[in-house]
Structure formats: C-alpha cells, structure tokens
mmCIF file of C-alpha atoms and ligand atoms in Angstrom:
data_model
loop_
_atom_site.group_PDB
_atom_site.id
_atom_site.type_symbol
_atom_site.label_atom_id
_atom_site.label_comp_id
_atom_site.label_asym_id
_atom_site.label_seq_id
_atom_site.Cartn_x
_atom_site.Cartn_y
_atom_site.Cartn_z
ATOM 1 C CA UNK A 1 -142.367 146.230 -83.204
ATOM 2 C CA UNK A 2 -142.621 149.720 -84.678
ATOM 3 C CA UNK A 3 -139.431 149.856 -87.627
ATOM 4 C CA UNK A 4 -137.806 152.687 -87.237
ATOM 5 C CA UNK A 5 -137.675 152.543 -91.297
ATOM 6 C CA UNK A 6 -139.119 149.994 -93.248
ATOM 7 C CA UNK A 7 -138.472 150.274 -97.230
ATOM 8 C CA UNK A 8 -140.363 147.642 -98.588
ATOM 9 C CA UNK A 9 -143.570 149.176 -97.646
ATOM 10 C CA UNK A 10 -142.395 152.047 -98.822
ATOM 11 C CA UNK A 11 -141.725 151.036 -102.461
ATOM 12 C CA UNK A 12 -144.648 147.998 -102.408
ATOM 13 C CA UNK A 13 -146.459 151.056 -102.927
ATOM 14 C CA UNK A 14 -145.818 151.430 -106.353
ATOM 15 C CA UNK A 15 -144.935 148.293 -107.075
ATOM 16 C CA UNK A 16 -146.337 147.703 -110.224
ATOM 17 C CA UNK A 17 -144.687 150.939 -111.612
ATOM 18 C CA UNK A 18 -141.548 150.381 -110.551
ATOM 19 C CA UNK A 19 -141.967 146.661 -112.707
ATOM 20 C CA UNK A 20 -142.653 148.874 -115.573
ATOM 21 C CA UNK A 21 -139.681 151.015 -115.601
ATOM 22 C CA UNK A 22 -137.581 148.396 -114.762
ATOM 23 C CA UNK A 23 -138.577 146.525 -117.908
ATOM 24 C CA UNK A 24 -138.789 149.316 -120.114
ATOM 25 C CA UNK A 25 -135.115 149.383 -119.321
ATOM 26 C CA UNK A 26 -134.379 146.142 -119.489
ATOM 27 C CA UNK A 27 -136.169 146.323 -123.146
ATOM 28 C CA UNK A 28 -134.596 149.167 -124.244
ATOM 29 C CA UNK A 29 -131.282 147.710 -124.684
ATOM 30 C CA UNK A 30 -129.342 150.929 -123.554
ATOM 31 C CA UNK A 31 -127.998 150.797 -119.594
ATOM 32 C CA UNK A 32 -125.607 153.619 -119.251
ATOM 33 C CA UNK A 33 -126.333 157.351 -119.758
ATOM 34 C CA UNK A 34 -128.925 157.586 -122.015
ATOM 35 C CA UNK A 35 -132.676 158.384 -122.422
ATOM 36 C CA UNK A 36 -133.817 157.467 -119.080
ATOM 37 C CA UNK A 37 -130.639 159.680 -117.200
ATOM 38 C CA UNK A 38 -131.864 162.595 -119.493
ATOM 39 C CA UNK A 39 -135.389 162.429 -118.935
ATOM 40 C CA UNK A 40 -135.160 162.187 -114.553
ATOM 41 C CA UNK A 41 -132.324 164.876 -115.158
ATOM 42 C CA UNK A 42 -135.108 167.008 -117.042
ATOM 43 C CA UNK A 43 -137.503 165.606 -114.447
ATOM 44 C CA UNK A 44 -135.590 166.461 -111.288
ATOM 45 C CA UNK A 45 -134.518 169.974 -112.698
ATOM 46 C CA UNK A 46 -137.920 170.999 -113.456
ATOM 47 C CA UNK A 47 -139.285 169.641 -109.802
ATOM 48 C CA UNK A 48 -137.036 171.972 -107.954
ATOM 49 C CA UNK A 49 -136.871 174.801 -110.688
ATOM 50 C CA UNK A 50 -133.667 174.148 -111.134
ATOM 51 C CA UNK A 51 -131.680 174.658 -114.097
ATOM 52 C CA UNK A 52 -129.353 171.653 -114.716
ATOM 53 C CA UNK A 53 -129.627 168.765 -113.246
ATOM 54 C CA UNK A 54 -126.477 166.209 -113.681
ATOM 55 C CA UNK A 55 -126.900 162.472 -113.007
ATOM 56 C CA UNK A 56 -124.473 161.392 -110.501
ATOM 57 C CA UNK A 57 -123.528 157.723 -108.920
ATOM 58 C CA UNK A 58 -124.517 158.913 -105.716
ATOM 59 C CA UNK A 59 -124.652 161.833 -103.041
ATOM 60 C CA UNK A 60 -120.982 161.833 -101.867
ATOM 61 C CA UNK A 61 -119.641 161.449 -105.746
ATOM 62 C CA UNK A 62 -122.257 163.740 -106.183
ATOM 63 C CA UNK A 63 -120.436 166.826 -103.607
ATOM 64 C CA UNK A 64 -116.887 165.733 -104.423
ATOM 65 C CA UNK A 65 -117.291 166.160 -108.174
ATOM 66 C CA UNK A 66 -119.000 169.650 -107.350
ATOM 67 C CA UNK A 67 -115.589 170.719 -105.746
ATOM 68 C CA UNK A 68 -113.331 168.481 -107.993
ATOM 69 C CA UNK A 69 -115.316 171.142 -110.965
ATOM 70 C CA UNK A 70 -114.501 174.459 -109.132
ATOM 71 C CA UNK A 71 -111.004 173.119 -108.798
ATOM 72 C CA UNK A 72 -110.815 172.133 -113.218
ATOM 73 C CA UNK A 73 -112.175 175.700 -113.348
ATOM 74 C CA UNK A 74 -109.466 177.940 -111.503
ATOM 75 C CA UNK A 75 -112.208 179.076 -108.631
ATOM 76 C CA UNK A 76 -110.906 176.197 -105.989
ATOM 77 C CA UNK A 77 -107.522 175.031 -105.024
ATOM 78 C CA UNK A 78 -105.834 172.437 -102.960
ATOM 79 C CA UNK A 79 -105.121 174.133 -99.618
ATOM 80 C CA UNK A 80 -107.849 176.103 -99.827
ATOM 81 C CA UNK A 81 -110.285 176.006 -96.889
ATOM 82 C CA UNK A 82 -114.396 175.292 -97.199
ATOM 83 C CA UNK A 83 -116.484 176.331 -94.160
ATOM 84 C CA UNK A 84 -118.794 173.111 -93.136
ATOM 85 C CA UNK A 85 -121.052 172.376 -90.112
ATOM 86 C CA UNK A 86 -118.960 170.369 -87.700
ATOM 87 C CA UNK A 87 -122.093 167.896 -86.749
ATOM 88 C CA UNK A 88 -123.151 166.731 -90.507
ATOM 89 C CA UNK A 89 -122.927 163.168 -91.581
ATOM 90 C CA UNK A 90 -119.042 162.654 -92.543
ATOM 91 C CA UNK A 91 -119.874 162.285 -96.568
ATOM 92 C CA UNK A 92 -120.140 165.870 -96.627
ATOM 93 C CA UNK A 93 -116.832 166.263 -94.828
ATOM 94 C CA UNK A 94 -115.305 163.099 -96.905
ATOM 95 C CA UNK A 95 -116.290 164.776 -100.313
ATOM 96 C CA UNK A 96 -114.402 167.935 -98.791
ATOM 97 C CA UNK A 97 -110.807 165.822 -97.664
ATOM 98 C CA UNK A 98 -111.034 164.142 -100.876
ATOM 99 C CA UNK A 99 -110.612 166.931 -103.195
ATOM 100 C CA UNK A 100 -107.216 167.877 -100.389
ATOM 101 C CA UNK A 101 -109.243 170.802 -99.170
ATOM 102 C CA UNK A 102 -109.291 171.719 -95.805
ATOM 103 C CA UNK A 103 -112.845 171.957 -93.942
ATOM 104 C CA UNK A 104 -113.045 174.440 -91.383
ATOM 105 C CA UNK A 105 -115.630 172.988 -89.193
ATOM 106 C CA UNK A 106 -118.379 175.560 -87.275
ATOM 107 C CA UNK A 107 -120.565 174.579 -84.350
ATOM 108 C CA UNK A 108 -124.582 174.223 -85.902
ATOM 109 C CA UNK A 109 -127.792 176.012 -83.746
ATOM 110 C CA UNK A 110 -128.591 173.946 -80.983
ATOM 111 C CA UNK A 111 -132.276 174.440 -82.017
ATOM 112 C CA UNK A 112 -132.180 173.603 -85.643
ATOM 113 C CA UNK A 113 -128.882 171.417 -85.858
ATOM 114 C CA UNK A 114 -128.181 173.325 -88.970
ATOM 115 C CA UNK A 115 -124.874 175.703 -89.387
ATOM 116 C CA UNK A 116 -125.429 178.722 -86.555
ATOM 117 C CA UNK A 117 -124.636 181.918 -90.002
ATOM 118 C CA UNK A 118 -123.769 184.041 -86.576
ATOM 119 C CA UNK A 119 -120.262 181.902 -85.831
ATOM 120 C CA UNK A 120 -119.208 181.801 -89.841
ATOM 121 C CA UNK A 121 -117.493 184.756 -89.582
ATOM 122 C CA UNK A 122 -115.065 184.354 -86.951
ATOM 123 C CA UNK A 123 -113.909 180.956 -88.204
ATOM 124 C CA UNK A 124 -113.055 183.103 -91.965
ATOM 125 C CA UNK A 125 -109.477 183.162 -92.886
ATOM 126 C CA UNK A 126 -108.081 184.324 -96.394
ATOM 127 C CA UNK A 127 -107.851 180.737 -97.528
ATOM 128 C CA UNK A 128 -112.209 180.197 -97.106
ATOM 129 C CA UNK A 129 -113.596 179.701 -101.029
ATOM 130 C CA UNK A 130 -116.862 178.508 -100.220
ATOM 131 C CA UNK A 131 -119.808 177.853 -97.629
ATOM 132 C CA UNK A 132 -121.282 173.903 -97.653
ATOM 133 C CA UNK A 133 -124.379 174.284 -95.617
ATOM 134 C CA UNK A 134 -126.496 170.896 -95.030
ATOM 135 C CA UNK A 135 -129.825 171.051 -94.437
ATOM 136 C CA UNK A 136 -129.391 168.389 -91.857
ATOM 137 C CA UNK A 137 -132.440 165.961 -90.759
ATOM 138 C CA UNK A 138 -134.446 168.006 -93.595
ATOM 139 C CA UNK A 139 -134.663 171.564 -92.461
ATOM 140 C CA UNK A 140 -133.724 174.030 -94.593
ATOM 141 C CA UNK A 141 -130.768 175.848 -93.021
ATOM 142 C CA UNK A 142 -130.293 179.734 -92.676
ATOM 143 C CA UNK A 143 -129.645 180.665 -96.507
ATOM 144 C CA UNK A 144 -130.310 184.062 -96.216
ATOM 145 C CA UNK A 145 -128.024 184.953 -93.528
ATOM 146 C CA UNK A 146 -125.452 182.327 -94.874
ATOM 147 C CA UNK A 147 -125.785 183.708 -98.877
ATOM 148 C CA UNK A 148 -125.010 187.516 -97.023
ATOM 149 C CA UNK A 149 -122.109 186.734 -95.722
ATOM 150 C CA UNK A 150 -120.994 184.510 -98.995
ATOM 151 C CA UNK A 151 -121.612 187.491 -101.077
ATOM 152 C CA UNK A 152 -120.238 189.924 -98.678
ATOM 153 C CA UNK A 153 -116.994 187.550 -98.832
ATOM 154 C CA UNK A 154 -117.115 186.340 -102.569
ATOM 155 C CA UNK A 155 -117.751 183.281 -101.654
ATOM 156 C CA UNK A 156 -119.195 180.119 -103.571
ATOM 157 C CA UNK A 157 -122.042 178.643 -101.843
ATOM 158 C CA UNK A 158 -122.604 174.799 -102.175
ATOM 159 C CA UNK A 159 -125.854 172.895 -100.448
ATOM 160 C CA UNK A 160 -125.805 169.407 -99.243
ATOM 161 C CA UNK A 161 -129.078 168.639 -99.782
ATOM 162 C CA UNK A 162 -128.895 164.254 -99.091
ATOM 163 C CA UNK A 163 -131.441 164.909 -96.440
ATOM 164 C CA UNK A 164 -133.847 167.732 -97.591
ATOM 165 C CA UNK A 165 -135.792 166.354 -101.245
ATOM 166 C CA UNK A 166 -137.830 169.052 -101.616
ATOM 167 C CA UNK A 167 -137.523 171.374 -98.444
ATOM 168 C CA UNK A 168 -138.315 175.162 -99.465
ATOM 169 C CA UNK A 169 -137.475 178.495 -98.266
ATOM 170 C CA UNK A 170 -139.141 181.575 -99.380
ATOM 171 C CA UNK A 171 -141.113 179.680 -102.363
ATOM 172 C CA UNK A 172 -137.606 177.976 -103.546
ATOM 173 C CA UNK A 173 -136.736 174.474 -103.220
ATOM 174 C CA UNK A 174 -133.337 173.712 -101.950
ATOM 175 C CA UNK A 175 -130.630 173.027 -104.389
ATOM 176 C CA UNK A 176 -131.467 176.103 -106.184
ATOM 177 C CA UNK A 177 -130.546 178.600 -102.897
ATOM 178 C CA UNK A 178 -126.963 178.273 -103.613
ATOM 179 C CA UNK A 179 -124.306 177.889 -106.059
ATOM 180 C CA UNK A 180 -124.477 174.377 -106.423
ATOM 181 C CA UNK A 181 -125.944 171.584 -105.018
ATOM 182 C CA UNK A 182 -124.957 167.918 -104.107
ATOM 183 C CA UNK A 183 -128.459 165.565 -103.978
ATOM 184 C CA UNK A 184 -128.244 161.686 -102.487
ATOM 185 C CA UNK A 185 -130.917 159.372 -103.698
ATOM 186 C CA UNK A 186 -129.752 156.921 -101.067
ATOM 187 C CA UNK A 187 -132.827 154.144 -100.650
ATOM 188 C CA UNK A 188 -133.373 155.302 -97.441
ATOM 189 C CA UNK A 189 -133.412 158.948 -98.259
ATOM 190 C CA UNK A 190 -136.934 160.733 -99.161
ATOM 191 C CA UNK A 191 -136.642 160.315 -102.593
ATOM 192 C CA UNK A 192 -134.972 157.224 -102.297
ATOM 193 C CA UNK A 193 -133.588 154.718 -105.598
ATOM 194 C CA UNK A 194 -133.566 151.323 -105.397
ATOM 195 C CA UNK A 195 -129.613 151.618 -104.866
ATOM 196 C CA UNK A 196 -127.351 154.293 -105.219
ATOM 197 C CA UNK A 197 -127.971 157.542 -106.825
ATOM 198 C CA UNK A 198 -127.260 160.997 -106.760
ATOM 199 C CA UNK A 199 -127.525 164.192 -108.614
ATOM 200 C CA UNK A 200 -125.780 167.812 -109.290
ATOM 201 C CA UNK A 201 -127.767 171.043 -109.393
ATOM 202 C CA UNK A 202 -126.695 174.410 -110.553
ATOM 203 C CA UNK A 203 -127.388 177.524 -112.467
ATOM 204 C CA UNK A 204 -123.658 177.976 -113.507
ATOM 205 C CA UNK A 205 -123.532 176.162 -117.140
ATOM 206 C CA UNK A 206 -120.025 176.101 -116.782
ATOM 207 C CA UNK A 207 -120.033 174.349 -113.504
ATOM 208 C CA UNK A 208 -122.910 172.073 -115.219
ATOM 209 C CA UNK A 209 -121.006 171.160 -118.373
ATOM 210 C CA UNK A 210 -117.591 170.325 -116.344
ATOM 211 C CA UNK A 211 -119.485 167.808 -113.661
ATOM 212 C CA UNK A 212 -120.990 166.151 -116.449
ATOM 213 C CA UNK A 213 -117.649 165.664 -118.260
ATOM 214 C CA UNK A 214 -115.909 164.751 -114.879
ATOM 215 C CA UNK A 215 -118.801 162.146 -113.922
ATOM 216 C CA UNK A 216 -117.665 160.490 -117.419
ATOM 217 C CA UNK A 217 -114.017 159.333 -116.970
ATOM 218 C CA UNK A 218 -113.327 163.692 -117.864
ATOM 219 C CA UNK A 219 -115.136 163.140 -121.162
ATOM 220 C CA UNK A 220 -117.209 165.316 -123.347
ATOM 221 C CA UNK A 221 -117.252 164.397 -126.293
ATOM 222 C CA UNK A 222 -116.969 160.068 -126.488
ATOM 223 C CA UNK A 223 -112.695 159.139 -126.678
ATOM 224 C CA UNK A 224 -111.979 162.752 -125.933
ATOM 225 C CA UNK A 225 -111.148 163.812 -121.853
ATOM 226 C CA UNK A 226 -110.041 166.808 -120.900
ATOM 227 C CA UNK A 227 -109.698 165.829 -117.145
ATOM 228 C CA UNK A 228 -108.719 162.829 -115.311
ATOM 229 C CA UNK A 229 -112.370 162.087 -114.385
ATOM 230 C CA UNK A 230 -113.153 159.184 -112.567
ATOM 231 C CA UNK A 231 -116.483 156.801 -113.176
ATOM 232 C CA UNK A 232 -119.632 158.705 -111.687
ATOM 233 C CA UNK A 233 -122.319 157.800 -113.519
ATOM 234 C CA UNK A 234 -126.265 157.423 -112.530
ATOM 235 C CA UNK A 235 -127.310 154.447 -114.081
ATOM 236 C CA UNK A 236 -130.286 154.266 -116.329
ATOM 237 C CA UNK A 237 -131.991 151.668 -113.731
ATOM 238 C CA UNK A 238 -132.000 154.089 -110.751
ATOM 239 C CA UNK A 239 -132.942 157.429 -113.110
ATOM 240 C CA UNK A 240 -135.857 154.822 -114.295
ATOM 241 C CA UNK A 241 -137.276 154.094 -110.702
ATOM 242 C CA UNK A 242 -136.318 157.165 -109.785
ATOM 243 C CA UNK A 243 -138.730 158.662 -111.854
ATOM 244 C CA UNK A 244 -141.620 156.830 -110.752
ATOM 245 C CA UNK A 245 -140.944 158.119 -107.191
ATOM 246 C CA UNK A 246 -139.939 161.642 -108.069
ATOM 247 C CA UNK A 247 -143.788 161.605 -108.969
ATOM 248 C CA UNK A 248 -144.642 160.750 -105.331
ATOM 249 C CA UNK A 249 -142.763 162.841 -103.084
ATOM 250 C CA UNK A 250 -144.834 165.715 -102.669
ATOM 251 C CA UNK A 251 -147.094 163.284 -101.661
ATOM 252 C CA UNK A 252 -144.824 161.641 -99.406
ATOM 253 C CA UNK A 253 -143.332 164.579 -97.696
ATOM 254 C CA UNK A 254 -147.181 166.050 -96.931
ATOM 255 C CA UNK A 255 -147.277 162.327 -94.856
ATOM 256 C CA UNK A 256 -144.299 163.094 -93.157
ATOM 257 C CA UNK A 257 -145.223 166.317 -92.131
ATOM 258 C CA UNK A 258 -148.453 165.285 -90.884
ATOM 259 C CA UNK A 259 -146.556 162.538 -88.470
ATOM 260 C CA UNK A 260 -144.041 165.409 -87.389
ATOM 261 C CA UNK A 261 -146.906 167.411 -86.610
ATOM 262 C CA UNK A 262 -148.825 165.047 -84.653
ATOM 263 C CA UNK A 263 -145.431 164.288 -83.061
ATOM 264 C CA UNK A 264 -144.857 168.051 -82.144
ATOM 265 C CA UNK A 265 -148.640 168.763 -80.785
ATOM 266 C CA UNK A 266 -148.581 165.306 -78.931
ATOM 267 C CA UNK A 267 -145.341 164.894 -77.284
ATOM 268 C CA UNK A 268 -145.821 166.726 -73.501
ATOM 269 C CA UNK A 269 -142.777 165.301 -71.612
ATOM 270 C CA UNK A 270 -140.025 167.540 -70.142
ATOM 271 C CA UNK A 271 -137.182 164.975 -70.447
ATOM 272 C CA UNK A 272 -137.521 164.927 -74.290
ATOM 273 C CA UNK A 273 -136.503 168.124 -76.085
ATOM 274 C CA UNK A 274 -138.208 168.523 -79.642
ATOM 275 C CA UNK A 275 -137.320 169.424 -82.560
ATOM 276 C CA UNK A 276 -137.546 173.352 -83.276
ATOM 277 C CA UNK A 277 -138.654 174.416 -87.226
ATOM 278 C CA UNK A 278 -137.152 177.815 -87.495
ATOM 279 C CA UNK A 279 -138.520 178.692 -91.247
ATOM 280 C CA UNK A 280 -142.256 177.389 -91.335
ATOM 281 C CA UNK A 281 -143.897 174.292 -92.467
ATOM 282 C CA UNK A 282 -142.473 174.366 -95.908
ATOM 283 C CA UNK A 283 -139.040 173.896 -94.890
ATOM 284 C CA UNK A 284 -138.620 170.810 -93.418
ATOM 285 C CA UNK A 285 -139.292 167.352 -94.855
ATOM 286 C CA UNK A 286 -138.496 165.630 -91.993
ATOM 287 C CA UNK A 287 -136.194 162.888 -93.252
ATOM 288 C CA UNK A 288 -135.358 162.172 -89.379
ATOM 289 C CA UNK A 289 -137.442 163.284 -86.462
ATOM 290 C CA UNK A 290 -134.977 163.828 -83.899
ATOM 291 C CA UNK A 291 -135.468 164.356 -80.272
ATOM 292 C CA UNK A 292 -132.593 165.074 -77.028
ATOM 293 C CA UNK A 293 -132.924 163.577 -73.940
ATOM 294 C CA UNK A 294 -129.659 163.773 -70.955
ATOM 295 C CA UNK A 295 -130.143 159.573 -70.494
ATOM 296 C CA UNK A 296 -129.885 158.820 -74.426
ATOM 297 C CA UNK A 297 -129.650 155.327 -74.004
ATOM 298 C CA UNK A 298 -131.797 154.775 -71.175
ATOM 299 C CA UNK A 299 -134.452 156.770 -73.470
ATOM 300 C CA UNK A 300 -133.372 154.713 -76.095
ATOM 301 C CA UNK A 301 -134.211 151.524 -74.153
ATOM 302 C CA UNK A 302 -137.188 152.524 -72.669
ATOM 303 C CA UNK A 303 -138.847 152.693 -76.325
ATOM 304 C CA UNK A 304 -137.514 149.615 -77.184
ATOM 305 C CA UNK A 305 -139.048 147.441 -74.381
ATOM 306 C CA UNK A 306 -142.404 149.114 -75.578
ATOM 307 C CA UNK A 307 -141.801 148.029 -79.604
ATOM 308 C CA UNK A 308 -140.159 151.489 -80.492
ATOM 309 C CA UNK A 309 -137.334 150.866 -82.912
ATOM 310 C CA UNK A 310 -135.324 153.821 -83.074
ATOM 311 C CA UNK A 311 -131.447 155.102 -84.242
ATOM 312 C CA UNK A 312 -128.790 157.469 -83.523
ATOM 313 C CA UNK A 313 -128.216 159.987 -86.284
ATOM 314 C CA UNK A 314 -125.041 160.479 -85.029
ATOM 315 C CA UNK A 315 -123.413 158.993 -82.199
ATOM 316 C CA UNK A 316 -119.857 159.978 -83.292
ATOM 317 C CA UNK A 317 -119.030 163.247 -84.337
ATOM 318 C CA UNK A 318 -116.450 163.773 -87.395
ATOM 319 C CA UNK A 319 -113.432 165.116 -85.175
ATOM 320 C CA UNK A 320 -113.642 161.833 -83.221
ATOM 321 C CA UNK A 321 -113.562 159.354 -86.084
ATOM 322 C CA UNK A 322 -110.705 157.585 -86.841
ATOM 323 C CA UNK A 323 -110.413 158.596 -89.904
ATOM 324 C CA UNK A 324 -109.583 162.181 -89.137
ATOM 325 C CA UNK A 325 -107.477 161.196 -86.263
ATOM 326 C CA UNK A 326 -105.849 164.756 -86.627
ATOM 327 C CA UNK A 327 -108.517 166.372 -85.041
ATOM 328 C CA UNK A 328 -109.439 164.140 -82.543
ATOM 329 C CA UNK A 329 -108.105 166.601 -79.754
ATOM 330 C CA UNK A 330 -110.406 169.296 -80.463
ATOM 331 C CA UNK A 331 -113.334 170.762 -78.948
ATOM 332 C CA UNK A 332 -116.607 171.629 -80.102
ATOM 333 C CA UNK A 333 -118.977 171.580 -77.767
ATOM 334 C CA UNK A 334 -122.661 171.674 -79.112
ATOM 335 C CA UNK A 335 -121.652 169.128 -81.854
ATOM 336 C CA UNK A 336 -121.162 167.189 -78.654
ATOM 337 C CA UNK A 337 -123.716 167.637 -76.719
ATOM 338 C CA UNK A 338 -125.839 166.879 -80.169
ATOM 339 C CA UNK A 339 -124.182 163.637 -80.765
ATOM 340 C CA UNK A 340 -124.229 162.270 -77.008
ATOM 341 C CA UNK A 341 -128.379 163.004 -76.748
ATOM 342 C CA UNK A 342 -129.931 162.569 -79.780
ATOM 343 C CA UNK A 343 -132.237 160.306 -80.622
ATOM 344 C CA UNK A 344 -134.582 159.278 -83.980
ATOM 345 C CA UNK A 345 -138.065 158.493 -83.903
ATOM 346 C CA UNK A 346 -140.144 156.318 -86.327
ATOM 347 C CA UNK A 347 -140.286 158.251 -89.527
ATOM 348 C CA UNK A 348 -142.081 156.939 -92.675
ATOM 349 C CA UNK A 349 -144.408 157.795 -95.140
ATOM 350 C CA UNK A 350 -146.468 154.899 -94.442
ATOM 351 C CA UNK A 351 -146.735 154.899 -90.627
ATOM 352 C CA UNK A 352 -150.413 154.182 -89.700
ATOM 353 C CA UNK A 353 -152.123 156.427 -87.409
ATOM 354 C CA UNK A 354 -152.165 153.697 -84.845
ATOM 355 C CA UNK A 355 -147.972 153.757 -84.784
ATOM 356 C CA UNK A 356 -148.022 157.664 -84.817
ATOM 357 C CA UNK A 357 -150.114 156.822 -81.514
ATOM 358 C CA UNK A 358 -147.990 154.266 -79.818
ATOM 359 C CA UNK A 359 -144.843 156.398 -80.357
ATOM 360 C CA UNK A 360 -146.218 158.676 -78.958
ATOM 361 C CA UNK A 361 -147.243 157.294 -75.922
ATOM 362 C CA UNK A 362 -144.377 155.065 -75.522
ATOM 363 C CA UNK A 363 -142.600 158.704 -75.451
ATOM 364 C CA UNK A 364 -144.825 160.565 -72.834
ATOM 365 C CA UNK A 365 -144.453 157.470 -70.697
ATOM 366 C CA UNK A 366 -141.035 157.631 -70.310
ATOM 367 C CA UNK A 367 -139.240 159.302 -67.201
ATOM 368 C CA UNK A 368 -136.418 161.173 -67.406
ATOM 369 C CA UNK A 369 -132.871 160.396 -65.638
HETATM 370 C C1 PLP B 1 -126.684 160.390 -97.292
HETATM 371 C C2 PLP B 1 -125.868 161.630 -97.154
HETATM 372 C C3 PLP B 1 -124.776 161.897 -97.998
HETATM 373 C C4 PLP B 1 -124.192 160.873 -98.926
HETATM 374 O O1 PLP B 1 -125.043 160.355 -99.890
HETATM 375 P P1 PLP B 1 -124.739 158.889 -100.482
HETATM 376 O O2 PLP B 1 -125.670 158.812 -101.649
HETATM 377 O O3 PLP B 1 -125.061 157.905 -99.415
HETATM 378 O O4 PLP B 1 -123.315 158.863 -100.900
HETATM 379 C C5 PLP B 1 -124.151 163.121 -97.903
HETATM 380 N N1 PLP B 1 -124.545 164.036 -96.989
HETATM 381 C C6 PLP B 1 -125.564 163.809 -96.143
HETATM 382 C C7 PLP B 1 -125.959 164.884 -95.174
HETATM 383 C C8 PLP B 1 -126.249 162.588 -96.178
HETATM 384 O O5 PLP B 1 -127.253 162.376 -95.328
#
C-alpha cells in the first residue's frame, strides 16, 4: 500500500537531531517561553524575511489571536465583516466566528482553488475590514490583485498560510505579502512539529507586541495584563524540533516539487483534471496534490484496489457543516463542485521514485464514469 502520508518516515529522517533538541530541552530546565521560542521565532522570521515572528499554540490560535489584536487595537470590531474564500479548511473560518466577526464567504478560481480577486468586489459592503486569503493546498494565491483592491479599499490584509511553508511570489515568501500572517505547524503540515504549533508574522510592531501579550493570558510584562488573553503559547518542545526541521524544508519542498512535476508531465488521462500553477514553480509547495474527477469515489476506489491510499481535502464545504447551520441554505456553486470531485494523491517528501511510478500508473489506468 502506497500511504497517502506517512510521518514517521518523514521525521526518522532526522532522528538523531530531533533526540538532541529534545534533550537539550529536557536539560535545560526551562519549558515555557523561553530561549528555544526566541531562537525558532528569530529562526522562522529570518527564513521568510519576515520581521516578527510570534510563537503561537497552533495555526487556528494562531489566526484568531491575529483578529482578537486588530480588535485590542481599535482597527476591528464585532460586527464587522472579513472577506474569506468560501472552500478553505473551516479553521480559517472558525478563527473568523470566534472573534464574533462575520465572514463574507467568495467563490475561489476553479483552476487554482485559491480566492478568484475578480468576485471580491461585488461581495464588499461598508462593514468589510480585511481580506483573509489562504493559499490553499500550497499555492500562493493572487496577492497582487487581492493587495489592489485592499489598498484601494483600506483594507487589512491577513494570509492563512497553514498550507504554504515557504511558497513565494515575486521573490517573497508568503506571510510577508500581507498584513499579517497566521502559520500552522500541524505534524502533518510541511514544516510539521511533533504536535501542535503555530506562529504569527507581521511587519506592524504594534500588531506584533499585542499578539505576543494576548498569546500570554494579555500579559506583557509578568503579573501585569492589559487584555483578557487566553493561554496561546508555543511550547519550548515544538520551537526545539521545530528548529531542526525549519533547517530541512527547502530541502523538502524541492522533493515535493519534483513528485508534482513528475505527476503533472506523467498523468495523460482525460477523466482526471490536474492541478493548474498559475504563478510559476516557486509558488507552490504542494502540501496536497489534488486532482477532480465527475466519479470521485469510484476514482477514489479504483486507486485503492491498486494500493493507492488517498483523501478528500474537503468533502464538506463550510456552509454545510453543522456548525454553521445558518448558512446551510446557501449556494455557492464552485465551492461545490470542488468539494464533491476532489481528490488527494500521495504526497511526501520521501516517496521513492518507484511510488511516484505506481501512482501514476494506477491513475492513467483508470476509466472515467
Ligand atoms: C491546518 C490549517 C489550519 C489550522 O492549523 P492548526 O494548527 O491545525 O490549528 C488553518 N488553516 C488551514 C488552511 C489549515 O490547513
């Protein structure tokens, strides 16, 4: 059986590393915000050229306390309204709800899957503060076009960026093409901890400075809070493994491409629509390679009688979850369409050749419904 993702592989790669940093840690004495939290921050900052860099628990802590900050500093307020792509994973819409904004949700490309900047407009009102764009599945999405019309508007612009480690556009690493920036470091992710992790990035020191006191019960200086923060913390575990991956995934994304590319060159059957890169090589990191077919399951099945493990990234949309029950009712029709026929192949950095080729085949073999 070909895994559609297999972590232990993954990590067994630097096994011996990660036993270091987890000892120095254990060793140091010191678990919670200290020298290891500051040095990946440094680290991580530096890697993207990035300003600040703020430790956070994880990615959805990591896009709520973004919002939460704009909110403690007068530019966001409850009621207000955040423009979002309607087919993302629902932590970007969660972090949204949670803060009592509203998200106005707008129909991605049907090429890229990322927000379509030509359908932003229309869904404006007087209410609309910011822009979250995701660079879903690890493609960059259209910042240019999307930081016009932010600027045109005065509004904030704030990446998702839990699926794109190290995606570029225009010689800039994402995280750095917007206001602010919400990073997951997820296992599973492509700069993956070994637990939960996440991570602001900004410019704005005020924006910095306030995240960092709300990730810390609201607390800048120790038994002083100025907000009602909650607990947000990256530990000094996951900054300390983190680090020894941060160091690999250059590396690891140039593996990833290669796959995607023998994917793209390889793949000749009409029933499977690939993926489309919009913004050359450098940006997408392809965190999912993700295909359409009309018989999704069928497909689906097909690879898995020849050993293809693979998964749906995402077979319910966020207006037909329970949990926003409100806006079950509506319509958006590409988000749809995405969610009833997509499909993810094997993705990895350590895929062997020989599983590039059997995916492959088992893919070209298959006949459409
Ligand atoms: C993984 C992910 C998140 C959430 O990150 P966690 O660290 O799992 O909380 C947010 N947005 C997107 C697009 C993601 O893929």
């Amino acid at each position: 059986m070909i895994p559609f993702l297999d972590l232990k592989p993954i990590n067994a790669q630097y096994r011996q590393e990660l036993i270091d940093a987890a000892t120095r840690v254990i060793d140091s004495g010191w678990y919670i915000l200290g020298q290891e939290v500051k040095a990946f921050e440094a680290e991580f900052a530096r890697s993207c050229g990035a300003v600040h860099a703020v430790g956070i628990s994880n990615g959805l802590d990591a896009l709520t306390l973004i919002l939460r900050a704009y909110k403690e500093l007068g530019v966001l307020a409850e009621g207000d309204a955040v423009v979002v792509p309607a087919n993302t994973y629902i932590a970007t819409i969660l972090s949204i709800t949670e803060n009592r904004i509203e998200p106005v949700l707008v129909e991605p490309d049907l090429g890229t899957y990322n927000l379509d900047p030509d359908l932003i407009e229309a869904a404006l009102t007087p209410r609309t503060r910011a822009i979250m764009v995701v660079h879903l599945y690890g493609q960059a999405a259209a910042m240019t076009e999307i930081r016009a019309i932010a600027s045109r508007r005065g509004l904030k612009v704030i990446e998702d960026c839990a699926q794109a480690h190290g995606a570029m556009l225009d010689g800039r690493v994402v995280g750095t093409l917007g206001d602010a920036a919400g990073y997951s470091f997820y296992p599973g992710k492509n700069l993956g901890a070994l637990g939960d992790a996440g991570a602001v990035l900004t410019a704005d020191p005020a924006l910095a400075e306030t995240v960092r006191a709300l990730r810390n019960y609201g607390s800048h200086v120790k038994y002083q809070n100025r907000y009602q923060g909650p607990n947000n913390r990256l530990d000094e575990m996951q900054a300390a493994l983190l680090r020894v991956k941060l160091e690999h995934l250059a590396d690891e994304n140039a593996r990833r491409r290669a796959i995607a590319r023998r994917y793209l060159d390889q793949i000749r059957n009409p029933a499977v629509i690939l993926p489309v890169v919009a913004r050359g090589d450098e940006s997408h990191v392809w965190h999912l390679f993700v295909v359409r077919t009309r018989d999704r399951d069928g497909f689906q099945k097909h690879l898995l009688e020849r050993g293809v493990q693979t998964v749906v990234h995402y077979p319910i949309p966020p207006h037909r979850q329970e949990a926003y029950r409100a806006w079950n009712g509506r319509s958006y029709p590409i988000t749809e369409k995405i969610h009833r026929e997509v499909l993810s192949l094997p993705m990895s950095p350590v895929m062997t050749a020989d599983q590039v080729d059997a995916v492959i085949a088992a893919v070209n073999e298959y006949r459409g419904a």
